[in-house]
Amino acid sequence: MNHGEISTAAKPWLGSDENFNQLYPDSIKLLAKRHWTPIAVAEKAASFLAAENNTRILDVGSGVGKFCLAAACYKPTAFFYGVEQRNMLIAHAESARTEMQLGNVSFIHGNFTQLDFNYFDHFYFYNSFYENLSGTDKIDDSIDYTRELYNYYNRILFKKLEEKPAGTRLVTYFSGEEEVPPSFHIVCTDMGNLLKFWIKI
Ligand SMILES: C[S@@+](CC[C@H](N)C(=O)[O-])C[C@H]1O[C@@H](n2cnc3c(N)ncnc32)[C@H](O)[C@@H]1O
């Protein structure tokens, strides 16, 4: 059991985003700048979300798992979960997890709307519903995009976060904040205000 040290197997991947992206095929690397969390962001978010040991952290819309995998390296005493609607991205996340030999990450294929948030302590959100807006960069054409879905997903996430107890932590990156209930308060910002750290009171 690792009590806080980054594992030797994981270390080489954390040297830079370029290193980390080598875990994925070229088609996925090309999407990294627009769609996957930079490892410097993952490190800061993990440090805030996993302030205590044995917490369960959910990435809402986990893509190819970059946030979860990097965060799991930085915080081996926490457990990171990612829920992702695209099965193909889950497959890339799983193969990267195997390559990195990480035991504290798990990926769930499905829509976050179907997930029981009671199981998780804290949350990470990288503007996952943005693709639904017209004129934005899309990951692929495998799903339908509508403004109605954007609004619907934001409403559901808002409701699920609102039901969480005081002390729940949330990190948002590039968020329009429609999904954040007023009971969550910003305690810190970073990356020119794009990265926000919230605690529910
Ligand atoms: C901007 S990417 C972020 C990926 C990952 N969180 C990261 O930071 O590297 C957003 C992801 O959310 C997923 N997503 C969007 N809406 C979703 C939903 N309703 N349920 C599950 N996944 C969703 C998309 O398929 C996409 O892979």
mmCIF file of C-alpha atoms and ligand atoms in Angstrom:
data_model
loop_
_atom_site.group_PDB
_atom_site.id
_atom_site.type_symbol
_atom_site.label_atom_id
_atom_site.label_comp_id
_atom_site.label_asym_id
_atom_site.label_seq_id
_atom_site.Cartn_x
_atom_site.Cartn_y
_atom_site.Cartn_z
ATOM 1 C CA MET A 1 0.000 0.000 0.000
ATOM 2 C CA ASN A 2 1.282 3.405 -0.970
ATOM 3 C CA HIS A 3 0.861 6.037 1.768
ATOM 4 C CA GLY A 4 1.329 9.222 -0.206
ATOM 5 C CA GLU A 5 4.329 8.661 -2.505
ATOM 6 C CA ILE A 6 3.902 8.848 -6.279
ATOM 7 C CA SER A 7 4.616 5.348 -7.619
ATOM 8 C CA THR A 8 7.766 4.758 -9.669
ATOM 9 C CA ALA A 9 5.707 3.382 -12.579
ATOM 10 C CA ALA A 10 3.589 6.553 -12.754
ATOM 11 C CA LYS A 11 6.374 9.166 -12.411
ATOM 12 C CA PRO A 12 7.614 9.305 -16.045
ATOM 13 C CA TRP A 13 4.125 10.185 -17.308
ATOM 14 C CA LEU A 14 3.857 13.245 -15.077
ATOM 15 C CA GLY A 15 6.925 15.048 -16.479
ATOM 16 C CA SER A 16 4.839 17.072 -18.955
ATOM 17 C CA ASP A 17 1.531 16.989 -20.823
ATOM 18 C CA GLU A 18 3.439 15.758 -23.880
ATOM 19 C CA ASN A 19 4.745 12.795 -21.857
ATOM 20 C CA PHE A 20 1.334 12.051 -20.446
ATOM 21 C CA ASN A 21 -0.371 12.195 -23.836
ATOM 22 C CA GLN A 22 1.962 9.430 -25.064
ATOM 23 C CA LEU A 23 -0.383 7.077 -23.212
ATOM 24 C CA TYR A 24 -2.936 7.623 -25.993
ATOM 25 C CA PRO A 25 -3.144 7.112 -29.773
ATOM 26 C CA ASP A 26 -2.628 10.104 -32.102
ATOM 27 C CA SER A 27 -6.358 10.701 -32.620
ATOM 28 C CA ILE A 28 -6.757 11.236 -28.859
ATOM 29 C CA LYS A 29 -3.565 13.309 -28.508
ATOM 30 C CA LEU A 30 -4.948 15.753 -31.079
ATOM 31 C CA LEU A 31 -7.933 16.441 -28.808
ATOM 32 C CA ALA A 32 -5.827 17.038 -25.686
ATOM 33 C CA LYS A 33 -5.445 20.838 -25.834
ATOM 34 C CA ARG A 34 -9.195 21.450 -26.067
ATOM 35 C CA HIS A 35 -10.709 18.571 -24.150
ATOM 36 C CA TRP A 36 -8.384 16.926 -21.587
ATOM 37 C CA THR A 37 -7.234 18.442 -18.291
ATOM 38 C CA PRO A 38 -3.579 19.620 -18.197
ATOM 39 C CA ILE A 39 -1.595 17.728 -15.551
ATOM 40 C CA ALA A 40 -0.739 20.966 -13.670
ATOM 41 C CA VAL A 41 -4.492 21.522 -13.235
ATOM 42 C CA ALA A 42 -5.020 17.907 -12.157
ATOM 43 C CA GLU A 43 -2.306 18.271 -9.499
ATOM 44 C CA LYS A 44 -3.862 21.409 -7.997
ATOM 45 C CA ALA A 45 -7.397 20.003 -8.143
ATOM 46 C CA ALA A 46 -6.340 16.678 -6.596
ATOM 47 C CA SER A 47 -4.569 18.433 -3.768
ATOM 48 C CA PHE A 48 -7.746 20.374 -2.900
ATOM 49 C CA LEU A 49 -10.248 17.547 -3.413
ATOM 50 C CA ALA A 50 -8.233 14.862 -1.613
ATOM 51 C CA ALA A 51 -7.301 16.978 1.398
ATOM 52 C CA GLU A 52 -8.218 13.970 3.569
ATOM 53 C CA ASN A 53 -7.299 10.308 3.056
ATOM 54 C CA ASN A 54 -9.748 7.707 1.727
ATOM 55 C CA THR A 55 -12.052 10.159 -0.033
ATOM 56 C CA ARG A 56 -13.968 9.203 -3.185
ATOM 57 C CA ILE A 57 -13.746 11.781 -5.946
ATOM 58 C CA LEU A 58 -15.877 11.761 -9.093
ATOM 59 C CA ASP A 59 -14.920 13.374 -12.407
ATOM 60 C CA VAL A 60 -18.237 14.199 -14.130
ATOM 61 C CA GLY A 61 -17.478 13.459 -17.797
ATOM 62 C CA SER A 62 -14.074 11.793 -17.529
ATOM 63 C CA GLY A 63 -13.148 11.497 -21.229
ATOM 64 C CA VAL A 64 -9.968 9.432 -21.671
ATOM 65 C CA GLY A 65 -9.346 9.629 -17.932
ATOM 66 C CA LYS A 66 -6.587 12.230 -17.894
ATOM 67 C CA PHE A 67 -7.804 14.055 -14.782
ATOM 68 C CA CYS A 68 -8.508 10.852 -12.835
ATOM 69 C CA LEU A 69 -5.227 9.178 -13.784
ATOM 70 C CA ALA A 70 -2.973 12.167 -13.054
ATOM 71 C CA ALA A 71 -4.875 12.965 -9.836
ATOM 72 C CA ALA A 72 -4.591 9.320 -8.721
ATOM 73 C CA CYS A 73 -0.795 9.512 -9.110
ATOM 74 C CA TYR A 74 -0.588 12.691 -7.032
ATOM 75 C CA LYS A 75 -2.991 11.448 -4.340
ATOM 76 C CA PRO A 76 -2.518 7.683 -3.888
ATOM 77 C CA THR A 77 -4.527 7.697 -0.639
ATOM 78 C CA ALA A 78 -7.727 8.884 -2.383
ATOM 79 C CA PHE A 79 -9.864 6.990 -4.896
ATOM 80 C CA PHE A 80 -10.818 8.610 -8.204
ATOM 81 C CA TYR A 81 -13.837 7.658 -10.307
ATOM 82 C CA GLY A 82 -14.726 8.879 -13.773
ATOM 83 C CA VAL A 83 -18.116 8.629 -15.419
ATOM 84 C CA GLU A 84 -18.098 8.924 -19.207
ATOM 85 C CA GLN A 85 -20.867 8.566 -21.792
ATOM 86 C CA ARG A 86 -18.606 7.475 -24.714
ATOM 87 C CA ASN A 87 -17.544 3.846 -24.479
ATOM 88 C CA MET A 88 -14.587 4.387 -26.824
ATOM 89 C CA LEU A 89 -13.094 6.984 -24.447
ATOM 90 C CA ILE A 90 -13.549 4.604 -21.507
ATOM 91 C CA ALA A 91 -11.515 2.008 -23.441
ATOM 92 C CA HIS A 92 -8.637 4.503 -23.854
ATOM 93 C CA ALA A 93 -8.865 5.416 -20.163
ATOM 94 C CA GLU A 94 -8.711 1.752 -19.143
ATOM 95 C CA SER A 95 -5.692 0.981 -21.265
ATOM 96 C CA ALA A 96 -3.851 4.041 -19.856
ATOM 97 C CA ARG A 97 -4.749 2.905 -16.320
ATOM 98 C CA THR A 98 -3.277 -0.530 -17.004
ATOM 99 C CA GLU A 99 -0.115 1.025 -18.435
ATOM 100 C CA MET A 100 0.282 3.227 -15.341
ATOM 101 C CA GLN A 101 -0.432 0.354 -12.928
ATOM 102 C CA LEU A 102 -2.820 2.447 -10.849
ATOM 103 C CA GLY A 103 -5.122 0.756 -8.334
ATOM 104 C CA ASN A 104 -6.973 3.835 -7.084
ATOM 105 C CA VAL A 105 -8.921 4.729 -10.257
ATOM 106 C CA SER A 106 -12.099 3.322 -11.726
ATOM 107 C CA PHE A 107 -14.064 4.281 -14.852
ATOM 108 C CA ILE A 108 -17.814 3.945 -15.236
ATOM 109 C CA HIS A 109 -19.450 3.897 -18.661
ATOM 110 C CA GLY A 110 -22.749 5.795 -18.624
ATOM 111 C CA ASN A 111 -24.513 9.092 -18.256
ATOM 112 C CA PHE A 112 -23.805 10.951 -15.002
ATOM 113 C CA THR A 113 -27.565 11.585 -14.684
ATOM 114 C CA GLN A 114 -27.962 7.875 -13.786
ATOM 115 C CA LEU A 115 -25.249 7.869 -11.120
ATOM 116 C CA ASP A 116 -25.919 7.904 -7.359
ATOM 117 C CA PHE A 117 -23.861 10.842 -6.059
ATOM 118 C CA ASN A 118 -24.223 9.588 -2.462
ATOM 119 C CA TYR A 119 -21.308 7.257 -3.134
ATOM 120 C CA PHE A 120 -18.876 10.142 -3.783
ATOM 121 C CA ASP A 121 -17.428 12.772 -1.437
ATOM 122 C CA HIS A 122 -16.061 15.428 -3.781
ATOM 123 C CA PHE A 123 -16.339 16.375 -7.467
ATOM 124 C CA TYR A 124 -14.333 17.625 -10.449
ATOM 125 C CA PHE A 125 -15.964 19.223 -13.475
ATOM 126 C CA TYR A 126 -14.237 20.377 -16.682
ATOM 127 C CA ASN A 127 -17.120 22.026 -18.509
ATOM 128 C CA SER A 128 -18.280 18.658 -19.842
ATOM 129 C CA PHE A 129 -21.548 19.850 -21.387
ATOM 130 C CA TYR A 130 -19.980 22.618 -23.492
ATOM 131 C CA GLU A 131 -19.949 20.493 -26.658
ATOM 132 C CA ASN A 132 -23.742 20.796 -26.751
ATOM 133 C CA LEU A 133 -23.527 24.484 -27.608
ATOM 134 C CA SER A 134 -23.363 25.484 -31.273
ATOM 135 C CA GLY A 135 -20.030 26.727 -32.600
ATOM 136 C CA THR A 136 -17.949 24.753 -30.060
ATOM 137 C CA ASP A 137 -15.269 22.120 -30.695
ATOM 138 C CA LYS A 138 -16.678 18.590 -30.638
ATOM 139 C CA ILE A 139 -14.846 15.407 -29.653
ATOM 140 C CA ASP A 140 -16.581 13.440 -32.450
ATOM 141 C CA ASP A 141 -19.938 13.055 -34.182
ATOM 142 C CA SER A 142 -21.044 9.973 -32.243
ATOM 143 C CA ILE A 143 -23.681 11.797 -30.171
ATOM 144 C CA ASP A 144 -26.394 14.422 -30.645
ATOM 145 C CA TYR A 145 -25.679 17.952 -29.465
ATOM 146 C CA THR A 146 -28.440 20.345 -28.442
ATOM 147 C CA ARG A 147 -28.828 23.461 -26.292
ATOM 148 C CA GLU A 148 -31.677 21.608 -24.509
ATOM 149 C CA LEU A 149 -29.228 18.870 -23.433
ATOM 150 C CA TYR A 150 -26.788 21.522 -22.213
ATOM 151 C CA ASN A 151 -29.501 23.091 -20.043
ATOM 152 C CA TYR A 152 -30.841 19.716 -18.891
ATOM 153 C CA TYR A 153 -27.407 18.393 -17.823
ATOM 154 C CA ASN A 154 -26.618 21.610 -15.977
ATOM 155 C CA ARG A 155 -29.935 21.423 -14.135
ATOM 156 C CA ILE A 156 -29.362 17.782 -13.104
ATOM 157 C CA LEU A 157 -25.801 18.403 -11.933
ATOM 158 C CA PHE A 158 -26.955 21.469 -9.973
ATOM 159 C CA LYS A 159 -29.617 19.353 -8.244
ATOM 160 C CA LYS A 160 -27.229 16.494 -7.449
ATOM 161 C CA LEU A 161 -24.654 18.905 -5.988
ATOM 162 C CA GLU A 162 -27.323 20.728 -4.018
ATOM 163 C CA GLU A 163 -28.229 17.456 -2.281
ATOM 164 C CA LYS A 164 -24.663 16.918 -1.038
ATOM 165 C CA PRO A 165 -23.796 17.755 2.597
ATOM 166 C CA ALA A 166 -21.889 20.785 3.880
ATOM 167 C CA GLY A 167 -18.140 20.324 3.439
ATOM 168 C CA THR A 168 -18.472 18.825 -0.066
ATOM 169 C CA ARG A 169 -15.675 20.090 -2.294
ATOM 170 C CA LEU A 170 -15.919 20.913 -5.972
ATOM 171 C CA VAL A 171 -13.324 21.990 -8.517
ATOM 172 C CA THR A 172 -14.494 23.548 -11.782
ATOM 173 C CA TYR A 173 -12.285 24.255 -14.794
ATOM 174 C CA PHE A 174 -13.580 26.510 -17.596
ATOM 175 C CA SER A 175 -17.084 26.441 -16.142
ATOM 176 C CA GLY A 176 -19.947 28.826 -16.876
ATOM 177 C CA GLU A 177 -21.079 28.040 -13.297
ATOM 178 C CA GLU A 178 -24.688 27.242 -14.282
ATOM 179 C CA GLU A 179 -24.185 23.866 -12.574
ATOM 180 C CA VAL A 180 -22.957 25.296 -9.238
ATOM 181 C CA PRO A 181 -25.613 25.813 -6.503
ATOM 182 C CA PRO A 182 -25.326 29.012 -4.424
ATOM 183 C CA SER A 183 -24.538 26.909 -1.334
ATOM 184 C CA PHE A 184 -21.052 26.306 -2.821
ATOM 185 C CA HIS A 185 -18.582 29.106 -2.084
ATOM 186 C CA ILE A 186 -15.346 29.879 -3.882
ATOM 187 C CA VAL A 187 -12.397 29.535 -1.521
ATOM 188 C CA CYS A 188 -9.645 30.046 -4.084
ATOM 189 C CA THR A 189 -9.044 30.498 -7.824
ATOM 190 C CA ASP A 190 -6.080 29.796 -10.101
ATOM 191 C CA MET A 191 -5.068 29.724 -13.767
ATOM 192 C CA GLY A 192 -6.349 33.255 -14.425
ATOM 193 C CA ASN A 193 -9.683 32.496 -12.726
ATOM 194 C CA LEU A 194 -10.405 29.487 -14.963
ATOM 195 C CA LEU A 195 -9.812 27.018 -12.147
ATOM 196 C CA LYS A 196 -12.126 27.432 -9.160
ATOM 197 C CA PHE A 197 -12.126 25.674 -5.801
ATOM 198 C CA TRP A 198 -15.466 25.503 -3.996
ATOM 199 C CA ILE A 199 -16.736 24.234 -0.638
ATOM 200 C CA LYS A 200 -20.369 23.737 0.244
ATOM 201 C CA ILE A 201 -21.479 25.505 3.444
HETATM 202 C C1 LIG B 1 -14.026 18.373 -21.662
HETATM 203 S S1 LIG B 1 -14.050 16.590 -21.614
HETATM 204 C C2 LIG B 1 -13.196 16.411 -20.052
HETATM 205 C C3 LIG B 1 -12.558 15.065 -19.843
HETATM 206 C C4 LIG B 1 -11.914 14.854 -18.480
HETATM 207 N N1 LIG B 1 -12.759 15.304 -17.388
HETATM 208 C C5 LIG B 1 -10.599 15.566 -18.377
HETATM 209 O O1 LIG B 1 -10.589 16.600 -17.727
HETATM 210 O O2 LIG B 1 -9.595 15.132 -18.948
HETATM 211 C C6 LIG B 1 -15.770 16.282 -21.177
HETATM 212 C C7 LIG B 1 -16.244 14.825 -21.275
HETATM 213 O O3 LIG B 1 -17.529 14.734 -20.674
HETATM 214 C C8 LIG B 1 -18.280 13.742 -21.340
HETATM 215 N N2 LIG B 1 -19.708 13.974 -21.074
HETATM 216 C C9 LIG B 1 -20.463 15.009 -21.496
HETATM 217 N N3 LIG B 1 -21.734 14.898 -21.052
HETATM 218 C C10 LIG B 1 -21.773 13.740 -20.334
HETATM 219 C C11 LIG B 1 -22.818 13.082 -19.612
HETATM 220 N N4 LIG B 1 -24.039 13.572 -19.590
HETATM 221 N N5 LIG B 1 -22.518 11.935 -18.960
HETATM 222 C C12 LIG B 1 -21.247 11.406 -19.019
HETATM 223 N N6 LIG B 1 -20.231 11.980 -19.703
HETATM 224 C C13 LIG B 1 -20.489 13.140 -20.340
HETATM 225 C C14 LIG B 1 -17.878 13.929 -22.796
HETATM 226 O O4 LIG B 1 -18.169 12.759 -23.555
HETATM 227 C C15 LIG B 1 -16.392 14.254 -22.671
HETATM 228 O O5 LIG B 1 -15.622 13.100 -22.812
#
